[in-house]
mmCIF file of C-alpha atoms and ligand atoms in Angstrom:
data_model
loop_
_atom_site.group_PDB
_atom_site.id
_atom_site.type_symbol
_atom_site.label_atom_id
_atom_site.label_comp_id
_atom_site.label_asym_id
_atom_site.label_seq_id
_atom_site.Cartn_x
_atom_site.Cartn_y
_atom_site.Cartn_z
ATOM 1 C CA MET Z 18 113.953 79.153 95.034
ATOM 2 C CA ASP Z 19 112.514 76.309 93.026
ATOM 3 C CA ILE Z 20 109.901 77.856 90.748
ATOM 4 C CA ASP Z 21 109.447 76.893 87.133
ATOM 5 C CA LEU Z 22 110.730 79.696 84.871
ATOM 6 C CA GLU Z 23 107.754 79.295 82.543
ATOM 7 C CA SER Z 24 105.402 79.837 85.479
ATOM 8 C CA GLN Z 25 107.310 83.032 86.314
ATOM 9 C CA PHE Z 26 106.833 84.242 82.733
ATOM 10 C CA THR Z 27 103.086 83.527 82.679
ATOM 11 C CA GLY Z 28 102.861 84.750 86.279
ATOM 12 C CA ALA Z 29 104.277 88.156 85.336
ATOM 13 C CA LEU Z 30 101.702 88.688 82.584
ATOM 14 C CA ILE Z 31 98.688 87.229 84.388
ATOM 15 C CA GLY Z 32 99.790 88.914 87.609
ATOM 16 C CA SER Z 33 99.838 92.256 85.829
ATOM 17 C CA ALA Z 34 96.365 91.706 84.348
ATOM 18 C CA VAL Z 35 94.964 90.541 87.704
ATOM 19 C CA GLY Z 36 96.366 93.616 89.489
ATOM 20 C CA ASP Z 37 94.913 95.850 86.785
ATOM 21 C CA ALA Z 38 91.438 94.293 86.942
ATOM 22 C CA LEU Z 39 91.445 94.317 90.734
ATOM 23 C CA GLY Z 40 92.408 97.997 90.885
ATOM 24 C CA ALA Z 41 90.215 99.147 88.000
ATOM 25 C CA PRO Z 42 86.900 99.664 89.856
ATOM 26 C CA VAL Z 43 88.583 101.971 92.386
ATOM 27 C CA GLU Z 44 90.961 103.948 90.131
ATOM 28 C CA GLY Z 45 91.229 107.513 91.378
ATOM 29 C CA TYR Z 46 89.688 106.707 94.762
ATOM 30 C CA SER Z 47 91.152 107.790 98.090
ATOM 31 C CA ARG Z 48 92.511 105.195 100.524
ATOM 32 C CA GLU Z 49 89.328 105.487 102.618
ATOM 33 C CA LYS Z 50 87.079 105.028 99.610
ATOM 34 C CA VAL Z 51 88.993 101.944 98.427
ATOM 35 C CA ASN Z 52 88.513 100.527 101.902
ATOM 36 C CA SER Z 53 84.773 101.135 101.742
ATOM 37 C CA VAL Z 54 84.595 99.167 98.463
ATOM 38 C CA TYR Z 55 86.925 96.257 99.218
ATOM 39 C CA GLY Z 56 86.950 96.178 103.010
ATOM 40 C CA ALA Z 57 90.009 95.325 105.076
ATOM 41 C CA ARG Z 58 92.809 93.523 103.314
ATOM 42 C CA GLY Z 59 92.672 89.758 103.700
ATOM 43 C CA ASP Z 60 90.073 88.210 101.476
ATOM 44 C CA TRP Z 61 89.280 90.587 98.663
ATOM 45 C CA GLU Z 62 87.045 89.355 95.881
ATOM 46 C CA MET Z 63 87.590 90.660 92.380
ATOM 47 C CA LYS Z 64 84.635 92.903 91.534
ATOM 48 C CA SER Z 65 84.446 92.808 87.769
ATOM 49 C CA GLY Z 66 87.428 91.103 86.149
ATOM 50 C CA ARG Z 67 87.523 93.533 83.246
ATOM 51 C CA TYR Z 68 91.012 94.778 82.535
ATOM 52 C CA THR Z 69 91.920 98.287 81.344
ATOM 53 C CA ASP Z 70 94.375 100.002 78.968
ATOM 54 C CA ASP Z 71 97.284 98.778 81.115
ATOM 55 C CA THR Z 72 96.649 95.170 80.081
ATOM 56 C CA GLU Z 73 95.439 95.965 76.579
ATOM 57 C CA MET Z 74 98.760 97.699 75.868
ATOM 58 C CA MET Z 75 100.771 94.959 77.606
ATOM 59 C CA ILE Z 76 99.123 92.483 75.231
ATOM 60 C CA GLY Z 77 100.271 94.634 72.294
ATOM 61 C CA VAL Z 78 103.852 94.696 73.610
ATOM 62 C CA ALA Z 79 103.861 90.902 73.986
ATOM 63 C CA GLU Z 80 102.257 90.226 70.602
ATOM 64 C CA SER Z 81 104.783 92.402 68.825
ATOM 65 C CA LEU Z 82 107.838 90.979 70.617
ATOM 66 C CA ILE Z 83 106.637 87.462 69.789
ATOM 67 C CA GLU Z 84 105.798 88.084 66.137
ATOM 68 C CA ASN Z 85 109.058 89.919 65.475
ATOM 69 C CA ARG Z 86 111.160 87.839 67.849
ATOM 70 C CA GLY Z 87 112.266 91.123 69.338
ATOM 71 C CA PHE Z 88 111.536 94.826 69.125
ATOM 72 C CA ASN Z 89 109.968 96.421 66.056
ATOM 73 C CA GLY Z 90 108.683 99.915 66.801
ATOM 74 C CA ALA Z 91 106.394 100.400 63.821
ATOM 75 C CA ASP Z 92 104.800 97.019 64.425
ATOM 76 C CA MET Z 93 104.366 97.576 68.176
ATOM 77 C CA ALA Z 94 102.667 100.901 67.501
ATOM 78 C CA HIS Z 95 100.452 99.124 64.982
ATOM 79 C CA LYS Z 96 99.517 96.490 67.580
ATOM 80 C CA PHE Z 97 98.548 99.262 70.022
ATOM 81 C CA ILE Z 98 96.282 100.736 67.360
ATOM 82 C CA LEU Z 99 94.729 97.376 66.401
ATOM 83 C CA ASN Z 100 93.936 96.551 70.036
ATOM 84 C CA TYR Z 101 92.776 100.054 70.983
ATOM 85 C CA ASP Z 102 89.403 100.072 72.722
ATOM 86 C CA VAL Z 103 88.612 103.529 74.061
ATOM 87 C CA SER Z 104 86.358 102.096 76.777
ATOM 88 C CA ARG Z 105 89.460 100.649 78.501
ATOM 89 C CA GLY Z 106 90.319 104.116 79.845
ATOM 90 C CA TYR Z 107 93.458 105.362 78.115
ATOM 91 C CA GLY Z 108 95.464 108.329 79.418
ATOM 92 C CA PRO Z 109 95.000 111.534 77.383
ATOM 93 C CA GLY Z 110 98.607 111.560 76.141
ATOM 94 C CA SER Z 111 98.517 107.978 74.891
ATOM 95 C CA LYS Z 112 95.188 108.622 73.188
ATOM 96 C CA GLU Z 113 96.639 111.601 71.374
ATOM 97 C CA VAL Z 114 99.802 109.742 70.283
ATOM 98 C CA LEU Z 115 97.840 106.809 68.876
ATOM 99 C CA ARG Z 116 95.657 109.251 66.976
ATOM 100 C CA ARG Z 117 98.756 110.914 65.508
ATOM 101 C CA ILE Z 118 100.317 107.608 64.448
ATOM 102 C CA ARG Z 119 97.033 106.502 62.902
ATOM 103 C CA ALA Z 120 97.093 109.791 60.960
ATOM 104 C CA GLY Z 121 100.521 108.977 59.546
ATOM 105 C CA GLU Z 122 103.162 110.312 61.954
ATOM 106 C CA SER Z 123 106.070 107.953 62.608
ATOM 107 C CA TRP Z 124 106.132 105.870 65.804
ATOM 108 C CA GLU Z 125 109.353 107.568 66.839
ATOM 109 C CA ALA Z 126 108.232 111.160 66.335
ATOM 110 C CA ALA Z 127 104.586 111.209 67.410
ATOM 111 C CA SER Z 128 105.203 111.149 71.179
ATOM 112 C CA GLU Z 129 107.780 113.969 71.081
ATOM 113 C CA GLN Z 130 105.119 116.633 70.513
ATOM 114 C CA LEU Z 131 103.213 115.991 73.743
ATOM 115 C CA PHE Z 132 103.202 118.182 76.832
ATOM 116 C CA PHE Z 133 104.688 121.220 75.104
ATOM 117 C CA GLY Z 134 107.399 119.201 73.418
ATOM 118 C CA GLU Z 135 108.612 117.567 76.645
ATOM 119 C CA GLY Z 136 106.971 114.185 76.055
ATOM 120 C CA SER Z 137 104.919 112.311 78.642
ATOM 121 C CA TYR Z 138 106.261 111.117 81.988
ATOM 122 C CA GLY Z 139 103.008 109.280 82.726
ATOM 123 C CA ASN Z 140 103.224 105.664 83.894
ATOM 124 C CA GLY Z 141 101.711 104.381 80.629
ATOM 125 C CA ALA Z 142 105.022 102.958 79.399
ATOM 126 C CA ALA Z 143 105.828 101.270 82.733
ATOM 127 C CA MET Z 144 102.361 99.757 83.196
ATOM 128 C CA ARG Z 145 102.687 97.651 80.012
ATOM 129 C CA ILE Z 146 106.369 96.668 80.294
ATOM 130 C CA ALA Z 147 106.111 93.136 81.787
ATOM 131 C CA PRO Z 148 106.836 91.313 78.487
ATOM 132 C CA VAL Z 149 110.120 93.267 78.160
ATOM 133 C CA GLY Z 150 111.036 92.503 81.776
ATOM 134 C CA ILE Z 151 110.703 88.758 81.282
ATOM 135 C CA LEU Z 152 112.108 88.412 77.756
ATOM 136 C CA TYR Z 153 115.286 90.368 78.583
ATOM 137 C CA PHE Z 154 115.590 89.364 82.246
ATOM 138 C CA ASP Z 155 119.202 88.227 81.918
ATOM 139 C CA ASN Z 156 120.644 91.308 80.196
ATOM 140 C CA ALA Z 157 120.205 94.651 81.968
ATOM 141 C CA GLU Z 158 121.585 96.802 79.167
ATOM 142 C CA VAL Z 159 119.466 95.255 76.417
ATOM 143 C CA LEU Z 160 116.492 95.406 78.784
ATOM 144 C CA ARG Z 161 116.993 99.146 79.284
ATOM 145 C CA GLU Z 162 117.402 99.704 75.542
ATOM 146 C CA ILE Z 163 114.187 97.855 74.663
ATOM 147 C CA ALA Z 164 112.309 99.456 77.553
ATOM 148 C CA TYR Z 165 113.297 102.906 76.248
ATOM 149 C CA LYS Z 166 112.417 102.081 72.641
ATOM 150 C CA SER Z 167 109.027 100.592 73.519
ATOM 151 C CA SER Z 168 108.329 103.632 75.709
ATOM 152 C CA GLN Z 169 109.211 106.050 72.902
ATOM 153 C CA ILE Z 170 106.033 105.082 71.038
ATOM 154 C CA THR Z 171 103.944 106.995 73.597
ATOM 155 C CA HIS Z 172 106.280 108.386 76.279
ATOM 156 C CA ALA Z 173 109.201 110.501 75.097
ATOM 157 C CA HIS Z 174 110.079 112.095 78.464
ATOM 158 C CA VAL Z 175 113.167 110.529 80.040
ATOM 159 C CA LEU Z 176 111.299 110.028 83.329
ATOM 160 C CA GLY Z 177 108.574 108.065 81.536
ATOM 161 C CA LYS Z 178 111.209 105.876 79.894
ATOM 162 C CA GLU Z 179 113.378 105.430 82.945
ATOM 163 C CA GLY Z 180 110.280 104.520 84.986
ATOM 164 C CA ALA Z 181 109.503 101.813 82.450
ATOM 165 C CA ALA Z 182 113.108 100.586 82.529
ATOM 166 C CA LEU Z 183 113.055 100.466 86.340
ATOM 167 C CA GLN Z 184 109.777 98.530 86.360
ATOM 168 C CA ALA Z 185 111.161 96.136 83.720
ATOM 169 C CA TYR Z 186 114.346 95.606 85.727
ATOM 170 C CA SER Z 187 112.339 94.932 88.904
ATOM 171 C CA ILE Z 188 110.498 92.206 86.997
ATOM 172 C CA ALA Z 189 113.818 90.870 85.664
ATOM 173 C CA LEU Z 190 115.315 90.704 89.168
ATOM 174 C CA ALA Z 191 112.145 88.992 90.408
ATOM 175 C CA VAL Z 192 112.498 86.354 87.678
ATOM 176 C CA GLN Z 193 116.048 85.784 88.944
ATOM 177 C CA GLY Z 194 114.768 85.320 92.493
ATOM 178 C CA HIS Z 195 116.097 88.562 93.993
ATOM 179 C CA LYS Z 196 113.871 89.981 96.701
ATOM 180 C CA GLU Z 197 115.903 90.692 99.842
ATOM 181 C CA ASP Z 198 118.670 92.116 97.668
ATOM 182 C CA MET Z 199 116.445 93.744 95.082
ATOM 183 C CA LEU Z 200 116.864 97.352 96.270
ATOM 184 C CA PRO Z 201 120.669 97.615 96.119
ATOM 185 C CA ARG Z 202 120.559 96.081 92.651
ATOM 186 C CA LEU Z 203 117.846 98.511 91.535
ATOM 187 C CA LYS Z 204 119.828 101.443 92.932
ATOM 188 C CA ALA Z 205 122.877 100.410 90.921
ATOM 189 C CA PHE Z 206 120.670 100.389 87.805
ATOM 190 C CA ALA Z 207 118.408 103.408 88.295
ATOM 191 C CA LYS Z 208 118.961 106.876 86.896
ATOM 192 C CA GLU Z 209 117.454 110.324 87.410
ATOM 193 C CA ILE Z 210 115.203 110.945 90.434
ATOM 194 C CA TYR Z 211 114.501 107.216 90.726
ATOM 195 C CA ASN Z 212 117.645 106.851 92.812
ATOM 196 C CA GLU Z 213 116.302 109.178 95.478
ATOM 197 C CA LYS Z 214 112.942 107.452 95.316
ATOM 198 C CA LEU Z 215 114.604 104.080 95.906
ATOM 199 C CA ASN Z 216 116.441 105.494 98.929
ATOM 200 C CA THR Z 217 113.038 106.520 100.254
ATOM 201 C CA VAL Z 218 111.682 103.014 99.595
ATOM 202 C CA GLU Z 219 114.615 101.583 101.574
ATOM 203 C CA ARG Z 220 114.046 103.949 104.490
ATOM 204 C CA LEU Z 221 110.312 103.255 104.571
ATOM 205 C CA LEU Z 222 110.891 99.485 104.529
ATOM 206 C CA GLY Z 223 113.049 99.950 107.630
ATOM 207 C CA GLY Z 224 110.050 100.913 109.780
ATOM 208 C CA ASP Z 225 106.442 99.835 110.012
ATOM 209 C CA MET Z 226 105.049 102.867 108.253
ATOM 210 C CA GLU Z 227 101.484 104.072 108.203
ATOM 211 C CA GLU Z 228 99.746 104.003 104.853
ATOM 212 C CA LYS Z 229 99.379 107.761 104.734
ATOM 213 C CA GLU Z 230 103.145 108.247 105.080
ATOM 214 C CA ILE Z 231 103.730 105.839 102.203
ATOM 215 C CA ILE Z 232 101.251 107.760 100.068
ATOM 216 C CA THR Z 233 102.874 111.123 100.834
ATOM 217 C CA GLU Z 234 106.451 109.962 100.412
ATOM 218 C CA LEU Z 235 106.185 107.593 97.437
ATOM 219 C CA GLY Z 236 103.002 108.745 95.737
ATOM 220 C CA THR Z 237 100.078 106.972 94.122
ATOM 221 C CA GLY Z 238 99.791 109.207 91.072
ATOM 222 C CA VAL Z 239 99.760 108.785 87.330
ATOM 223 C CA ALA Z 240 103.362 109.997 86.857
ATOM 224 C CA ALA Z 241 105.852 107.143 86.522
ATOM 225 C CA PHE Z 242 107.957 108.476 89.421
ATOM 226 C CA ASP Z 243 104.872 108.594 91.673
ATOM 227 C CA SER Z 244 103.882 104.989 91.039
ATOM 228 C CA VAL Z 245 106.732 102.676 89.961
ATOM 229 C CA PRO Z 246 108.607 103.049 93.297
ATOM 230 C CA THR Z 247 105.313 102.455 95.134
ATOM 231 C CA ALA Z 248 104.862 99.117 93.353
ATOM 232 C CA ILE Z 249 108.448 98.132 94.196
ATOM 233 C CA TYR Z 250 107.801 99.029 97.838
ATOM 234 C CA ALA Z 251 104.656 96.864 97.947
ATOM 235 C CA PHE Z 252 106.504 93.879 96.472
ATOM 236 C CA CYS Z 253 109.428 94.227 98.908
ATOM 237 C CA ARG Z 254 107.259 94.708 101.993
ATOM 238 C CA PHE Z 255 105.052 91.615 101.724
ATOM 239 C CA ASP Z 256 105.587 87.872 101.349
ATOM 240 C CA THR Z 257 102.711 86.833 99.110
ATOM 241 C CA PHE Z 258 101.211 87.930 95.804
ATOM 242 C CA GLU Z 259 97.862 88.541 97.447
ATOM 243 C CA ASP Z 260 99.130 90.717 100.310
ATOM 244 C CA ALA Z 261 101.384 92.861 98.132
ATOM 245 C CA VAL Z 262 98.823 93.516 95.398
ATOM 246 C CA ALA Z 263 95.942 94.198 97.801
ATOM 247 C CA TYR Z 264 98.194 96.564 99.768
ATOM 248 C CA ALA Z 265 99.246 98.426 96.618
ATOM 249 C CA ILE Z 266 95.611 98.956 95.633
ATOM 250 C CA SER Z 267 94.522 99.833 99.169
ATOM 251 C CA LEU Z 268 96.626 103.008 98.988
ATOM 252 C CA GLY Z 269 94.219 104.463 96.429
ATOM 253 C CA GLY Z 270 95.091 106.768 93.526
ATOM 254 C CA ASP Z 271 96.190 105.099 90.295
ATOM 255 C CA THR Z 272 95.116 101.721 91.645
ATOM 256 C CA ASP Z 273 94.773 99.710 88.426
ATOM 257 C CA THR Z 274 98.259 100.712 87.337
ATOM 258 C CA ILE Z 275 100.019 100.330 90.692
ATOM 259 C CA GLY Z 276 98.119 97.034 91.062
ATOM 260 C CA ALA Z 277 99.282 95.927 87.611
ATOM 261 C CA MET Z 278 102.909 96.850 88.253
ATOM 262 C CA THR Z 279 102.971 95.197 91.683
ATOM 263 C CA GLY Z 280 101.218 92.147 90.205
ATOM 264 C CA ALA Z 281 103.806 91.858 87.435
ATOM 265 C CA ILE Z 282 106.752 91.899 89.858
ATOM 266 C CA CYS Z 283 105.009 89.487 92.256
ATOM 267 C CA GLY Z 284 103.939 87.120 89.467
ATOM 268 C CA ALA Z 285 107.501 87.068 88.133
ATOM 269 C CA PHE Z 286 108.868 86.249 91.579
ATOM 270 C CA TYR Z 287 106.301 83.802 93.017
ATOM 271 C CA GLY Z 288 105.097 82.244 89.738
ATOM 272 C CA GLU Z 289 101.594 81.849 88.334
ATOM 273 C CA GLU Z 290 100.575 79.223 90.925
ATOM 274 C CA ALA Z 291 100.938 81.810 93.694
ATOM 275 C CA ILE Z 292 98.270 84.091 92.227
ATOM 276 C CA PRO Z 293 94.955 83.455 94.015
ATOM 277 C CA GLY Z 294 92.887 81.137 91.803
ATOM 278 C CA ARG Z 295 89.683 83.012 92.599
ATOM 279 C CA TRP Z 296 91.224 86.148 91.084
ATOM 280 C CA ILE Z 297 92.459 84.417 87.915
ATOM 281 C CA GLU Z 298 89.070 82.725 87.412
ATOM 282 C CA LYS Z 299 87.314 86.078 87.635
ATOM 283 C CA LEU Z 300 89.675 87.749 85.148
ATOM 284 C CA GLU Z 301 87.874 88.261 81.851
ATOM 285 C CA GLU Z 302 88.014 85.516 79.234
ATOM 286 C CA GLY Z 303 87.255 85.895 75.532
ATOM 287 C CA GLU Z 304 89.363 86.612 72.475
ATOM 288 C CA LYS Z 305 92.150 88.334 74.405
ATOM 289 C CA GLY Z 306 91.279 87.281 77.916
ATOM 290 C CA ARG Z 307 93.120 85.266 80.548
ATOM 291 C CA SER Z 308 93.842 82.156 78.395
ATOM 292 C CA TYR Z 309 95.288 84.331 75.659
ATOM 293 C CA ILE Z 310 97.432 86.292 78.120
ATOM 294 C CA LYS Z 311 98.780 83.035 79.526
ATOM 295 C CA LYS Z 312 99.556 81.841 76.006
ATOM 296 C CA LEU Z 313 101.562 85.024 75.361
ATOM 297 C CA GLY Z 314 103.634 84.193 78.450
ATOM 298 C CA ASN Z 315 104.170 80.627 77.182
ATOM 299 C CA GLU Z 316 105.301 81.934 73.795
ATOM 300 C CA LEU Z 317 107.714 84.470 75.278
ATOM 301 C CA TYR Z 318 109.163 81.612 77.315
ATOM 302 C CA ARG Z 319 109.571 79.502 74.177
ATOM 303 C CA ILE Z 320 111.386 82.358 72.416
ATOM 304 C CA LYS Z 321 113.651 82.788 75.421
ATOM 305 C CA MET Z 322 114.507 79.095 75.455
ATOM 306 C CA HIS Z 323 114.983 78.800 71.673
ATOM 307 C CA PRO Z 324 116.112 82.172 70.375
HETATM 308 O O1 R7I Q 23 100.826 107.589 80.822
HETATM 309 P P1 R7I Q 23 99.494 107.442 80.205
HETATM 310 O O2 R7I Q 23 99.331 106.423 79.160
HETATM 311 O O3 R7I Q 23 98.417 107.196 81.334
HETATM 312 C C1 R7I Q 23 98.358 106.025 81.997
HETATM 313 C C2 R7I Q 23 97.260 106.106 82.985
HETATM 314 C C3 R7I Q 23 97.137 104.884 83.797
HETATM 315 O O4 R7I Q 23 96.663 105.208 85.078
HETATM 316 C C4 R7I Q 23 96.107 104.067 83.057
HETATM 317 O O5 R7I Q 23 95.443 103.181 83.917
HETATM 318 C C5 R7I Q 23 95.178 105.122 82.479
HETATM 319 O O6 R7I Q 23 94.158 105.476 83.358
HETATM 320 O O7 R7I Q 23 96.020 106.247 82.274
HETATM 321 O O8 R7I Q 23 98.937 108.824 79.671
HETATM 322 P P2 R7I Q 23 99.553 110.279 79.656
HETATM 323 O O9 R7I Q 23 98.438 111.201 79.381
HETATM 324 O O10 R7I Q 23 100.745 110.290 78.736
HETATM 325 O O11 R7I Q 23 100.132 110.553 81.124
HETATM 326 C C6 R7I Q 23 99.275 110.578 82.225
HETATM 327 C C7 R7I Q 23 99.205 111.965 82.854
HETATM 328 O O12 R7I Q 23 100.469 112.323 83.405
HETATM 329 C C8 R7I Q 23 98.922 113.101 81.888
HETATM 330 O O13 R7I Q 23 97.586 113.155 81.526
HETATM 331 C C9 R7I Q 23 99.395 114.293 82.704
HETATM 332 O O14 R7I Q 23 98.454 114.641 83.679
HETATM 333 C C10 R7I Q 23 100.632 113.742 83.371
HETATM 334 N N1 R7I Q 23 101.844 114.079 82.603
HETATM 335 C C11 R7I Q 23 102.415 115.282 82.510
HETATM 336 N N2 R7I Q 23 102.065 116.451 83.040
HETATM 337 C C12 R7I Q 23 102.852 117.515 82.795
HETATM 338 N N3 R7I Q 23 103.966 117.445 82.035
HETATM 339 C C13 R7I Q 23 102.573 113.248 81.868
HETATM 340 N N4 R7I Q 23 103.631 113.895 81.288
HETATM 341 C C14 R7I Q 23 103.548 115.162 81.688
HETATM 342 C C15 R7I Q 23 104.380 116.314 81.439
HETATM 343 O O15 R7I Q 23 105.426 116.297 80.764
HETATM 344 MG MG1 MG Q 24 94.202 101.654 83.243
HETATM 345 MG MG1 MG Q 25 95.721 103.623 85.947
#
């Protein structure tokens, strides 16, 4: 594959934001209801272009990694708080954690209290992980370590963290040009129930499955294990950014997040140029809009090249 690495970096971040904005107007909708809004897959137009918490938090992850030239938990938590705009639709757990940190709890401890002391296994850590996936694409162990640490700020449950690590590693493999052989590599990396989920992805890719079977078997929910494997499936099944992301959203459920995660993997694999221009143009601009997101990708690339 002959794609510019810098374009894969910017593609991962813009791809994630585009998937988020495209899925946002139909978040929580059934498959049928998504279809009634967007119509058949093929030539979807972006409805609003406004991104949600998925992208707002991804921006915080990128800003902090850039400013600190690596992971700094207290600073990343601070970035989340600075960027926080409640109208972007945060999950209840993440809202609560950010409130606790603002009130003085440490970034490491605040998330531990959630869900009766179990910590959250929501997909909120995986949805924002693209900057980690690109910056650490060539070192799986460091990637897992930073994915876990960045997750800890809001998601203390091992399944929330491992979902983020799996999403980050999918992005890393995409940067390296692995698509046909992505699944065996992911299976060698994955822990916990994600291994079984990846076996299911492999089986489903073997046949031309109906959408409702995909939804039942992989899930389209807000838990990391009901959404990260679904994004991986969408990437593996299709050959273009547009087809994979539209398919992921067409399933319904947590559409902005599954759209964002599919968009991040696709953008990392195909590069920024492969993202439909009409979607990028519609993505919101402004202080932290599409130009800014692209710039974050450029800066992460610069850090990677000149550590
Ligand atoms: O993961 P999180 O930040 O939410 C992200 C979602 C995305 O769809 C965004 O687009 C936005 O809409 O929100 O927020 P959390 O509240 O930590 O997790 C999401 C949900 O997962 C929770 O509200 C719970 O319903 C569920 N959940 C759990 N349920 C039981 N036990 C997460 N962890 C647990 C748990 O341990
Ligand atoms: Mg969202
Ligand atoms: Mg969502």
